[in-house]
Short mmCIF file of C-alpha atoms and ligand atoms in Angstrom, two decimals:
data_model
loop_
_atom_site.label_atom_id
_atom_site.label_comp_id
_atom_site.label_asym_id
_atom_site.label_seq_id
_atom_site.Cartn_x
_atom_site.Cartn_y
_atom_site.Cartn_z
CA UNK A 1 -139.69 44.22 -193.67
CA UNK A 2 -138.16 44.50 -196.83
CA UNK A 3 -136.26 42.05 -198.39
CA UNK A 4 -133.00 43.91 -200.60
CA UNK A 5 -131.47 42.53 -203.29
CA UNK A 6 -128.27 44.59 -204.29
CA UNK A 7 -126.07 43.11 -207.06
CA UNK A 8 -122.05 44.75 -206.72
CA UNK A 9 -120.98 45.63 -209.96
CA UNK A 10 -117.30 44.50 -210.57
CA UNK A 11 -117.48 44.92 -213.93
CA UNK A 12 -113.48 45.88 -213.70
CA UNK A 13 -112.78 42.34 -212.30
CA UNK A 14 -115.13 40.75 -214.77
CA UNK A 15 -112.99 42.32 -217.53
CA UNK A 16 -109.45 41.05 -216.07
CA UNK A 17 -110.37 37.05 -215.37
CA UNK A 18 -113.16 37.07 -218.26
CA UNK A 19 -116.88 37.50 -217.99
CA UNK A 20 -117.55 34.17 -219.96
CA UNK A 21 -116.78 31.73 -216.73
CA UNK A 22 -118.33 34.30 -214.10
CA UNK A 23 -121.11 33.40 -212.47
CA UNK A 24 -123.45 35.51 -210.09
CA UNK A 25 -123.27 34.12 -206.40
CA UNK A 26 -126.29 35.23 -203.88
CA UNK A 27 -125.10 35.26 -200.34
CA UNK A 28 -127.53 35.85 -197.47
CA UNK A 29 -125.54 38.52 -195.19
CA UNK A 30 -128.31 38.60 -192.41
CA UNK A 31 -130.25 41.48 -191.15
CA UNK A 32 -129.65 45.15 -192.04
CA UNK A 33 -126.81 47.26 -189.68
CA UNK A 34 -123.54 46.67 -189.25
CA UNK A 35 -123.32 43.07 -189.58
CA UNK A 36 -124.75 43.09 -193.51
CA UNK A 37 -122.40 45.82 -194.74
CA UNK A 38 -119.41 43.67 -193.07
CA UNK A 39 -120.50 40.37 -194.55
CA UNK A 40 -120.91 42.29 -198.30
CA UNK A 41 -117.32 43.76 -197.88
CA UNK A 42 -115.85 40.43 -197.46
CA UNK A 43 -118.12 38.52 -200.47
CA UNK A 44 -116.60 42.19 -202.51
CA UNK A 45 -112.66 41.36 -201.99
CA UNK A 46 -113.94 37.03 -202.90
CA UNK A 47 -115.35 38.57 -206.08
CA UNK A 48 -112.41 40.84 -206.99
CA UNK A 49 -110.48 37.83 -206.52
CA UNK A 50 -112.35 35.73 -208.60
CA UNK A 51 -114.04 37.83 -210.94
CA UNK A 52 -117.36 36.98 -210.00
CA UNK A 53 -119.92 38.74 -208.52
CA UNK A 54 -122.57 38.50 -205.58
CA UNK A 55 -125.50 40.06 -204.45
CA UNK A 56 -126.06 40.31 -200.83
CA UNK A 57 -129.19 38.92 -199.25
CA UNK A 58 -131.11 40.96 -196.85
CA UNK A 59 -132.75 38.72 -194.44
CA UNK A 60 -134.84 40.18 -190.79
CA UNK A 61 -133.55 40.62 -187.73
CA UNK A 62 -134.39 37.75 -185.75
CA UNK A 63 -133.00 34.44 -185.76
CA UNK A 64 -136.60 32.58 -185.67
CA UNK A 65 -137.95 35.16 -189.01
CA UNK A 66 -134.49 34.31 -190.76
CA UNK A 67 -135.11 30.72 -190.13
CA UNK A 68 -139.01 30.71 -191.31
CA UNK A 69 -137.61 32.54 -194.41
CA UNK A 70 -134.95 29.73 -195.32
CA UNK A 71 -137.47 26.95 -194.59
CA UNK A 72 -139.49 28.40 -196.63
CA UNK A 73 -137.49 28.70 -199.56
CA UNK A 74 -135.98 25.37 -199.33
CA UNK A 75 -139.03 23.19 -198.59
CA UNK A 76 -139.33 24.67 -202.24
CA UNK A 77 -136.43 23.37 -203.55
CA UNK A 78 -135.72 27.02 -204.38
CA UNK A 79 -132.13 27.68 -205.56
CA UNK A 80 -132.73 31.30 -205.29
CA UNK A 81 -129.82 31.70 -202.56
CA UNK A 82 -126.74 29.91 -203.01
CA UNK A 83 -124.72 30.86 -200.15
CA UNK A 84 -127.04 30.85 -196.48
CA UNK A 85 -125.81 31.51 -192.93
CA UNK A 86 -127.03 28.96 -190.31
CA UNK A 87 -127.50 29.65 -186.85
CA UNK A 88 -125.82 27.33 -185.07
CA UNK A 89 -128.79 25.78 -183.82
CA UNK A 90 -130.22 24.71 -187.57
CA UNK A 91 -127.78 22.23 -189.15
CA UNK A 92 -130.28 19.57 -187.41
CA UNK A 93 -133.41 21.75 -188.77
CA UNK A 94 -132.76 22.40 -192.28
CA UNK A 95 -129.39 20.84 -192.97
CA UNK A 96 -130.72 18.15 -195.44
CA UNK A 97 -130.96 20.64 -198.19
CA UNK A 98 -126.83 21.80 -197.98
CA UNK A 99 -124.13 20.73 -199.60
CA UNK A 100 -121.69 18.32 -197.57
CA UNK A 101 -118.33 19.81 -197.91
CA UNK A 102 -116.36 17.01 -197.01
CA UNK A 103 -113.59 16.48 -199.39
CA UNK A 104 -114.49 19.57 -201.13
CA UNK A 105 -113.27 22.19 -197.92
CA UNK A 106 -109.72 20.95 -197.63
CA UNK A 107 -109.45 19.02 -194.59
CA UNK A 108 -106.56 21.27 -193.41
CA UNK A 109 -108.86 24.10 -193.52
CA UNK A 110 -111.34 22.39 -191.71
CA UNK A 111 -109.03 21.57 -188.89
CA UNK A 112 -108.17 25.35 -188.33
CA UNK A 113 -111.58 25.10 -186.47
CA UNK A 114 -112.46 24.48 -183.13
CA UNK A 115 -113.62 20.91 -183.23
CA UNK A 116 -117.60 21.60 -181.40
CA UNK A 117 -118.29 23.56 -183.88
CA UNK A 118 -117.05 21.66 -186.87
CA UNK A 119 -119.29 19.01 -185.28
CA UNK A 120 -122.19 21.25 -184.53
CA UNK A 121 -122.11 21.49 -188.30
CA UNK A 122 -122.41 18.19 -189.38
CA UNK A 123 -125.96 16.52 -190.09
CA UNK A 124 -125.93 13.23 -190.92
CA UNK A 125 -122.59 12.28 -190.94
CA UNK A 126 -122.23 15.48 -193.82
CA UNK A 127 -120.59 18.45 -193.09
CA UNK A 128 -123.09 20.79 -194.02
CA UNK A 129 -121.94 24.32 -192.97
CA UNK A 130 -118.33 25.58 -192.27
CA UNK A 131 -118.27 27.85 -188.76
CA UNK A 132 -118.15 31.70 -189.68
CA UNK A 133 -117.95 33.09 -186.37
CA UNK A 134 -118.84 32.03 -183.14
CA UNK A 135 -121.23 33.63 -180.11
CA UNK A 136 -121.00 33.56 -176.39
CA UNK A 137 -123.00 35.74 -173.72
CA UNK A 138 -121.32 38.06 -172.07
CA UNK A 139 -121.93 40.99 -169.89
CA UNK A 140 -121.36 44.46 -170.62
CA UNK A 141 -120.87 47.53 -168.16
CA UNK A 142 -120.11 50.93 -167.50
CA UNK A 143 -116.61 51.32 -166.01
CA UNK A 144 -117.24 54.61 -165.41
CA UNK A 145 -120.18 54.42 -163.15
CA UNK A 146 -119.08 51.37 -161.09
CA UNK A 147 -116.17 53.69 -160.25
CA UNK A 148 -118.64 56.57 -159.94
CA UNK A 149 -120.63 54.28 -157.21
CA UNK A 150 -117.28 52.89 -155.56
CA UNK A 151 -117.38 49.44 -157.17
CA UNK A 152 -114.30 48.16 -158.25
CA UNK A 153 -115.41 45.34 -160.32
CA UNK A 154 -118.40 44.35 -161.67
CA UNK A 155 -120.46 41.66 -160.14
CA UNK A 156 -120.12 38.23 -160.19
CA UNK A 157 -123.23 36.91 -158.36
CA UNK A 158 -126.88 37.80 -160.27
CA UNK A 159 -127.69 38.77 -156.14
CA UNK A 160 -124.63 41.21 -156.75
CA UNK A 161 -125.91 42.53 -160.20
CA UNK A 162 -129.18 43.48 -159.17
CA UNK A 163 -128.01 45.76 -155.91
CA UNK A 164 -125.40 47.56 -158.27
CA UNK A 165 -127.98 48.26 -160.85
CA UNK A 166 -130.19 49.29 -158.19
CA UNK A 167 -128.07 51.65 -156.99
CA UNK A 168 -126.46 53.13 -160.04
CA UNK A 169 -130.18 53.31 -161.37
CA UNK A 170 -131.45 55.17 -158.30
CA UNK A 171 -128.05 57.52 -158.27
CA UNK A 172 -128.63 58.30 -162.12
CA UNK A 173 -132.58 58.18 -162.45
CA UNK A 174 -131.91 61.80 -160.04
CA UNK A 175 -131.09 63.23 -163.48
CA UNK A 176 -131.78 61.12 -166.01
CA UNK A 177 -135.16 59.69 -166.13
CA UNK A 178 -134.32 57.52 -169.00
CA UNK A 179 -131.40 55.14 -167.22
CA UNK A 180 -132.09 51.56 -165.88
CA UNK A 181 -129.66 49.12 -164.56
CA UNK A 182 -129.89 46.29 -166.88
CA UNK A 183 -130.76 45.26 -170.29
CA UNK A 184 -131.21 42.11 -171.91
CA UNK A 185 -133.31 40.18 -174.77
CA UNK A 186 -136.31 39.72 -173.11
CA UNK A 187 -138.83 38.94 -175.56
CA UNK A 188 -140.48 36.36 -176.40
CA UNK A 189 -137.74 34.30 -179.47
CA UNK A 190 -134.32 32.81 -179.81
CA UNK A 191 -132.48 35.33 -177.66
CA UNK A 192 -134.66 34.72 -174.54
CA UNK A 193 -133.87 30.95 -175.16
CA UNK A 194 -129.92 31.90 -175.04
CA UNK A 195 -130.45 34.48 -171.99
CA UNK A 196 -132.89 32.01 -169.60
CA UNK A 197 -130.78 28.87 -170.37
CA UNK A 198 -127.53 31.40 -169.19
CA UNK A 199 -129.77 31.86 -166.00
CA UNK A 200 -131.04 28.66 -165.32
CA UNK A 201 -127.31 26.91 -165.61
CA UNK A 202 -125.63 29.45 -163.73
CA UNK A 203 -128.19 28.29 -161.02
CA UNK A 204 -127.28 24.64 -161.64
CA UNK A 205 -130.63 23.89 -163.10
CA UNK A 206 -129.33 22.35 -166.12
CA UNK A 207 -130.04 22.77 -170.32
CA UNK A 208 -133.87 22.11 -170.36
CA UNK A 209 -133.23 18.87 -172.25
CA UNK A 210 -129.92 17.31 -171.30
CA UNK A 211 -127.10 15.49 -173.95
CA UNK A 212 -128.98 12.48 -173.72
CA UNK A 213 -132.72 13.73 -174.94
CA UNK A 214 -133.65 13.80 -170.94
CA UNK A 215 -136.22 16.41 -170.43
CA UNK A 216 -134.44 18.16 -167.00
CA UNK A 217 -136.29 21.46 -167.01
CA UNK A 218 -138.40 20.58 -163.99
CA UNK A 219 -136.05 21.52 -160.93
CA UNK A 220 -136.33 23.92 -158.16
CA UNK A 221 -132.84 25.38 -159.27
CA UNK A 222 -134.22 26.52 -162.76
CA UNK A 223 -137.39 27.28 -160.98
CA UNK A 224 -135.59 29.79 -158.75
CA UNK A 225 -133.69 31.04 -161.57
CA UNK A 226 -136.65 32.25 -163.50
CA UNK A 227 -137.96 33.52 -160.48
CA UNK A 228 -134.89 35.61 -159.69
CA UNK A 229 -134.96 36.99 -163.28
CA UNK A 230 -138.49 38.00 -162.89
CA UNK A 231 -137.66 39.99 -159.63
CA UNK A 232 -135.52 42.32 -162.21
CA UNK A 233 -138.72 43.21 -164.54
CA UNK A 234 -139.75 46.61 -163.04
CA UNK A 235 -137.34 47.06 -160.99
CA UNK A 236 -132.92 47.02 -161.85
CA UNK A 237 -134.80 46.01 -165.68
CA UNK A 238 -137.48 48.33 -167.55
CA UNK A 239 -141.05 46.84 -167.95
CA UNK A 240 -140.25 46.92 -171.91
CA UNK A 241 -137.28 44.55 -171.46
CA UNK A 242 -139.71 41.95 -172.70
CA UNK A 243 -140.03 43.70 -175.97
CA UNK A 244 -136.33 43.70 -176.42
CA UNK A 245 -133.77 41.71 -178.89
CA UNK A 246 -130.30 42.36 -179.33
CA UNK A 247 -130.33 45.56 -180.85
CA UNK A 248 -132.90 47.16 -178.91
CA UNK A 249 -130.51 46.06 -175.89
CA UNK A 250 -127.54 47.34 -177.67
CA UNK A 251 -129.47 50.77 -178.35
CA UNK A 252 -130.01 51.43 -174.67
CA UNK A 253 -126.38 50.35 -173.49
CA UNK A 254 -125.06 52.27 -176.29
CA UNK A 255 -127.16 55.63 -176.03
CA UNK A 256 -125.90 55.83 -172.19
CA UNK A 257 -129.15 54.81 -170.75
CA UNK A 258 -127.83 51.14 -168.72
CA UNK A 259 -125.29 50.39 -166.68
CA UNK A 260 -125.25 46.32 -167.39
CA UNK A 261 -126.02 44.88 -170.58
CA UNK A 262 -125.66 41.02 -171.19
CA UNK A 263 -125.54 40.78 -175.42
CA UNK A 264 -123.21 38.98 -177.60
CA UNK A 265 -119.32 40.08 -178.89
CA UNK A 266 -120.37 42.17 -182.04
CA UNK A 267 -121.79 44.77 -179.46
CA UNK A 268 -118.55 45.82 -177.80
CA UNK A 269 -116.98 46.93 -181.48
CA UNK A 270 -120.44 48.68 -182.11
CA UNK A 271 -119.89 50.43 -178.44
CA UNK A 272 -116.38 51.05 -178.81
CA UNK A 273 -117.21 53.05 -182.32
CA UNK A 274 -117.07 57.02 -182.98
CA UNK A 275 -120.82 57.92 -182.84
CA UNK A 276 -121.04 55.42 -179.64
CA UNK A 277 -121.84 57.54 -176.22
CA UNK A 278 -119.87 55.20 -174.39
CA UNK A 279 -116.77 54.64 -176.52
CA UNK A 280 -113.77 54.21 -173.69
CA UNK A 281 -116.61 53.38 -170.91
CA UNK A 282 -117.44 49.68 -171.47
CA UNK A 283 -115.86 46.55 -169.97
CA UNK A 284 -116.34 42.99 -170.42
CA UNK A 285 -117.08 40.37 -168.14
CA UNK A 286 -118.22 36.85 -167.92
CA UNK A 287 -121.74 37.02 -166.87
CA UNK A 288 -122.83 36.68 -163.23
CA UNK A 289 -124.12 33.17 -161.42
CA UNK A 290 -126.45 31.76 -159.04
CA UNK A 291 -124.22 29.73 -157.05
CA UNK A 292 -123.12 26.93 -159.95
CA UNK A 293 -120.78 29.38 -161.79
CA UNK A 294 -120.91 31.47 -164.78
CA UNK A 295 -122.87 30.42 -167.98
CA UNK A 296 -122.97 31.82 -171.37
CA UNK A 297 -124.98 30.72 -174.10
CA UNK A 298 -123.09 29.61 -176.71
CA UNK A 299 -124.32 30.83 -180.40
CA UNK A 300 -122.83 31.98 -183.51
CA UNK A 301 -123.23 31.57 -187.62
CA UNK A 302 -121.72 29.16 -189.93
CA UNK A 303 -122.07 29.29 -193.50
CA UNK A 304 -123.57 26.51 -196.00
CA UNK A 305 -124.48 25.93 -199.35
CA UNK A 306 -128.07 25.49 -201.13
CA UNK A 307 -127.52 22.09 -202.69
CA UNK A 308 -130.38 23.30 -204.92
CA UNK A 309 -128.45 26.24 -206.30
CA UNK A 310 -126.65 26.64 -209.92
CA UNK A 311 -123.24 27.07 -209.03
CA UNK A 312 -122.07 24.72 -206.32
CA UNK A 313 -117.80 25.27 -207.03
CA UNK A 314 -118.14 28.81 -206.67
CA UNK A 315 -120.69 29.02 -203.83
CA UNK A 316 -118.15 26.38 -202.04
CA UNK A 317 -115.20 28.48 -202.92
CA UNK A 318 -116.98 31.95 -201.89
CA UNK A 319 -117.53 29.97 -198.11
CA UNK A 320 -114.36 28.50 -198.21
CA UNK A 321 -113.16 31.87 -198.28
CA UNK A 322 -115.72 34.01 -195.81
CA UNK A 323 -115.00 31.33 -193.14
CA UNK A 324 -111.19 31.13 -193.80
CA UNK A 325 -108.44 33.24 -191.35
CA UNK A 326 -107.65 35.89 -193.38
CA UNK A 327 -111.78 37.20 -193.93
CA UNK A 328 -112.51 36.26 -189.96
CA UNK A 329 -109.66 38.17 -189.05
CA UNK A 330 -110.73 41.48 -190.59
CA UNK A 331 -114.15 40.52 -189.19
CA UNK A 332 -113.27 40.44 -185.52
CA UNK A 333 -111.49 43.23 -186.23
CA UNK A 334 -113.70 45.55 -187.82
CA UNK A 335 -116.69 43.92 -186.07
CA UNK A 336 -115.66 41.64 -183.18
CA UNK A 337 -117.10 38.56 -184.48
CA UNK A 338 -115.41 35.89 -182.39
CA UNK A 339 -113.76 33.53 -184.97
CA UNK A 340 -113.82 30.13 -184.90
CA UNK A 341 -109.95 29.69 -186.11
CA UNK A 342 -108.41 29.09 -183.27
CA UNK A 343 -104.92 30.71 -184.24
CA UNK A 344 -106.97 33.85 -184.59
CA UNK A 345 -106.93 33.89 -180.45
CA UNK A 346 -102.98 34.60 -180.54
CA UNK A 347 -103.39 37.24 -183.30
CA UNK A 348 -102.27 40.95 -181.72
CA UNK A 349 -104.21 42.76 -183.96
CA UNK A 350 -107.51 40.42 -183.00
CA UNK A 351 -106.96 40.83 -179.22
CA UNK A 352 -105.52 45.06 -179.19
CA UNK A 353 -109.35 45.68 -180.56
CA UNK A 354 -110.95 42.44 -178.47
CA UNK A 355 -108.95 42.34 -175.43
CA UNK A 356 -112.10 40.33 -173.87
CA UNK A 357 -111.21 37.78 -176.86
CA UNK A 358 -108.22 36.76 -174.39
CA UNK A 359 -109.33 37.57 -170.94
CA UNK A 360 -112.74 35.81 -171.26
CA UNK A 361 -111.34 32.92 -173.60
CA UNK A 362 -112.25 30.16 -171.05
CA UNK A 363 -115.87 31.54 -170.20
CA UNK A 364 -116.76 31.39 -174.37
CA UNK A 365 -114.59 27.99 -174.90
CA UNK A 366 -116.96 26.43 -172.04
CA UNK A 367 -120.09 28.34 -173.54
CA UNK A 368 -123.21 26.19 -173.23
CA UNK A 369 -124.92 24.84 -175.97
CA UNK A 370 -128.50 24.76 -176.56
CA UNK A 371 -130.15 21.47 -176.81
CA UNK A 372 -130.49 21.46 -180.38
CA UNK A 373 -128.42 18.28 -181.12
CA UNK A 374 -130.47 15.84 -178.39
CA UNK A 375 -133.69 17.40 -179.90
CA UNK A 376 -132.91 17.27 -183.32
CA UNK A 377 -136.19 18.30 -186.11
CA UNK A 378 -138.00 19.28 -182.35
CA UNK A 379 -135.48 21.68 -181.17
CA UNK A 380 -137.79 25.03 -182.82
CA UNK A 381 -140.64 23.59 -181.12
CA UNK A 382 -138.28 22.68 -177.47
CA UNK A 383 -137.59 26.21 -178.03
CA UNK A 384 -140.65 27.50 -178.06
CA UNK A 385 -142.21 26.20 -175.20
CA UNK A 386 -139.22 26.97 -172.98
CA UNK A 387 -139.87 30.79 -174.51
CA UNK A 388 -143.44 30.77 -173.62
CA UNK A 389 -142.69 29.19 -170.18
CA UNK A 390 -139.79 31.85 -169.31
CA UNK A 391 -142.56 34.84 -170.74
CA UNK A 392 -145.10 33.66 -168.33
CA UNK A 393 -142.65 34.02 -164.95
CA UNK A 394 -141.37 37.45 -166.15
CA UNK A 395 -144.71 38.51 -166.94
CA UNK A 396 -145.63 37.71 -163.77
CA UNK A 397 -148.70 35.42 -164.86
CA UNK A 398 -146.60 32.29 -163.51
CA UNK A 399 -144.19 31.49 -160.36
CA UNK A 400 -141.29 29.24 -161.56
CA UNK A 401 -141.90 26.11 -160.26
CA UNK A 402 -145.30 25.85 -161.63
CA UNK A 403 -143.60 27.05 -165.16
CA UNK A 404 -140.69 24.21 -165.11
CA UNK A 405 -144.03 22.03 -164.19
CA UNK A 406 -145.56 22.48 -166.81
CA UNK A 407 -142.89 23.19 -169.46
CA UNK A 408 -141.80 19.90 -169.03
CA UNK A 409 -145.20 18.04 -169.48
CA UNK A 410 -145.31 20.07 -172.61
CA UNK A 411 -141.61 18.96 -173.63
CA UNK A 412 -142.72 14.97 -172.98
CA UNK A 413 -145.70 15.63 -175.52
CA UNK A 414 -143.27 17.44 -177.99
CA UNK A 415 -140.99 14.30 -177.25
CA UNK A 416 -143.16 11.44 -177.82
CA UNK A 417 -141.52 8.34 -178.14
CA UNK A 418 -138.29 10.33 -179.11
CA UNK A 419 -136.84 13.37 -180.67
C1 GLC B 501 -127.03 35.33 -181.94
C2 GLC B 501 -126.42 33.96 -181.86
C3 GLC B 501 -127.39 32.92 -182.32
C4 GLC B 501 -128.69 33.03 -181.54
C5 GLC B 501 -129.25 34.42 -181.66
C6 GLC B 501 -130.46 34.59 -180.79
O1 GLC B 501 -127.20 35.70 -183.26
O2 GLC B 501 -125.24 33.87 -182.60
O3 GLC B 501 -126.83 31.63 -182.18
O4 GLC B 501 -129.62 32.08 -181.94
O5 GLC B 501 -128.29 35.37 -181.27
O6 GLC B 501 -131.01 35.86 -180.91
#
């Protein structure tokens, strides 16, 4: 993997507010794709307006190699990168080394935000990242085939998933050797986390570790859950489904090869684009339950700055702006990032490109959170575990209970005498 540096020349905007004040901002904008060039278009029209400049960071594609990257860098003190994006899941990881923006992020611009998230970004009483966009799980489907197959709507239950996927996969496979009946991120990092803790509470097994620090993995509800998703491996799900992240989900859906897909928002703009085979064929749906109704994981990116860095005004002034209305609004437009200013959900030109933005609304404001803020420093190692534990069932190398068993002796080590 290579890491890019690419510095955008505005020498023209230089010229008109005067070079001598400028200052060179470095923004990580995430992995390669879709997502980077978006994120570099919006730090372009913060440096036109300011006359500085920034150079876009290029970081890898998973969440757990972007987060080894930035721990990295600042257990080094490194000021390298002024401007980082946080998974929501880090403020309690690395969130020491930020910036708190209290008092320096107008408080009326902080209050455009939903509230969980505002708090999701606080460590230690600081504010230490400002929400750029938010995440929920969601699943994605072919309207033309359930129509094809006489199904008109998708399915609700998991038990209802897997026999429409089984039969749309038989009906298809006849001529198309490549199609399966549903992809998801089943390897082994951060996404399986997000897509076994949507399975396990949708069973009413609970959030592995509850609000309180309680270690509540061990239950015959999230036992049966990881069981169930095992029975798809092989079968409604190809064997390589534990190789998959987002994108290699996203590829399949998008190349006409699934019927279901569970991924996050940013894939329906990606589907809905000119080069996508299924442009006009996708619909949006809250993802299916066990019994204790729908779950979806809830994730998403905030922005902070490197309290090691050289120019702290501008870097706070370049976030003030990415995270602000008028930059998330061309952002869910162009990309469907879900924003996390909540006037943005009454926008018409937000919800004519997102129409799932309105009729899912409840489904992503109840999305579950991981239990990063009752683990605290532990929650990378919490999970971890709960990755290896949800490998070894779809694998087939462990049943479920015996996984929840011995997940959660595992999780009372981690644990000790507290998170
Ligand atoms: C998405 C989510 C993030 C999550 C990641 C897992 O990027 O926004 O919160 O950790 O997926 O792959």
């Amino acid at each position: 993997m290579k890491y890019l540096l690419m510095t955008i020349g505005l020498t023209s905007a230089l010229a008109v507010s005067g070079a001598a004040s400028a200052v060179n901002i470095t923004l990580d904008c995430g992995p390669a794709g879709a997502g980077f060039n978006i994120c570099k278009a919006g730090a372009e029209r913060w440096a036109k307006k300011t006359g500085n400049t920034v150079t876009p960071y290029e970081t890898p594609n998973s969440s757990n190699d972007h987060l080894g990257i930035i721990q990295q860098q600042l257990a080094a003190k490194s000021g390298d990168i002024d401007v980082y994006q946080l998974d929501i899941i880090w403020p309690g990881l690395v969130g020491q080394h930020f910036v708190d923006l209290k008092g320096k992020i107008p408080a009326t611009d902080i209050a455009q935000h939903f509230p969980g998230i505002i708090q999701a970004d606080q460590f230690d009483g600081k504010q230490v990242a400002m929400p750029w966009f938010t995440d929920a799980g969601m699943l994605y489907y072919r309207t033309d085939l359930l129509k094809k197959y006489g199904y008109s709507k998708p399915p609700t239950t998991w038990a209802e998933l897997a026999s429409m996927a089984a039969k749309i996969q038989a009906g298809e496979q006849q001529t198309n050797k490549a199609f399966t009946g549903f992809v998801f991120q089943g390897k082994n990092y951060e996404g399986l986390t997000c897509d076994a803790l949507e399975w396990i509470k949708s069973f009413g097994g609970g959030t592995i570790v509850d609000t309180n620090g309680n270690i509540t993995i061990n239950n015959a509800q999230a036992a049966k859950a990881l069981d169930t998703a095992a029975s798809w491996i092989g079968s409604i799900s190809p064997r390589g489904v534990t190789t998959y992240q987002e994108e290699e989900a996203r590829g399949i859906f998008q190349s006409g090869n699934a019927v279901f897909m569970r991924n996050w928002p940013y894939a329906w703009a990606l589907g809905q684009s000119a080069d996508s085979k299924v442009k006009g064929l996708i619909g949006a749906a809250p993802l299916p339950t066990g019994g204790n109704g729908a779950a979806a994981a809830l994730g998403g990116w905030n922005l902070g700055v490197n309290k090691y860095g050289k120019n702290i005004a501008a870097s706070i002034d370049l976030v003030r702006y990415l995270t602000g209305p008028e930059e998330q609004k061309i952002r869910a437009v162009e990309g469907s990032y879900q924003p996390t200013v909540m006037s943005l959900y009454k926008d018409k030109d937000v919800l004519k490109v997102n129409p799932f933005f309105g009729t899912l609304y409840n489904v992503f404001a109840a999305a579950v959170p991981r239990p990063s803020a009752a683990t605290k420093t532990k929650y990378n190692q919490v999970s971890q575990d709960f990755g290896n534990a949800v490998t070894s069932v779809l694998i087939g190398k462990a049943k479920g209970a015996d996984a929840v068993r011995q997940l959660a002796a595992d999780l009372a080590r981690v644990k000790g005498s507290g998170w």
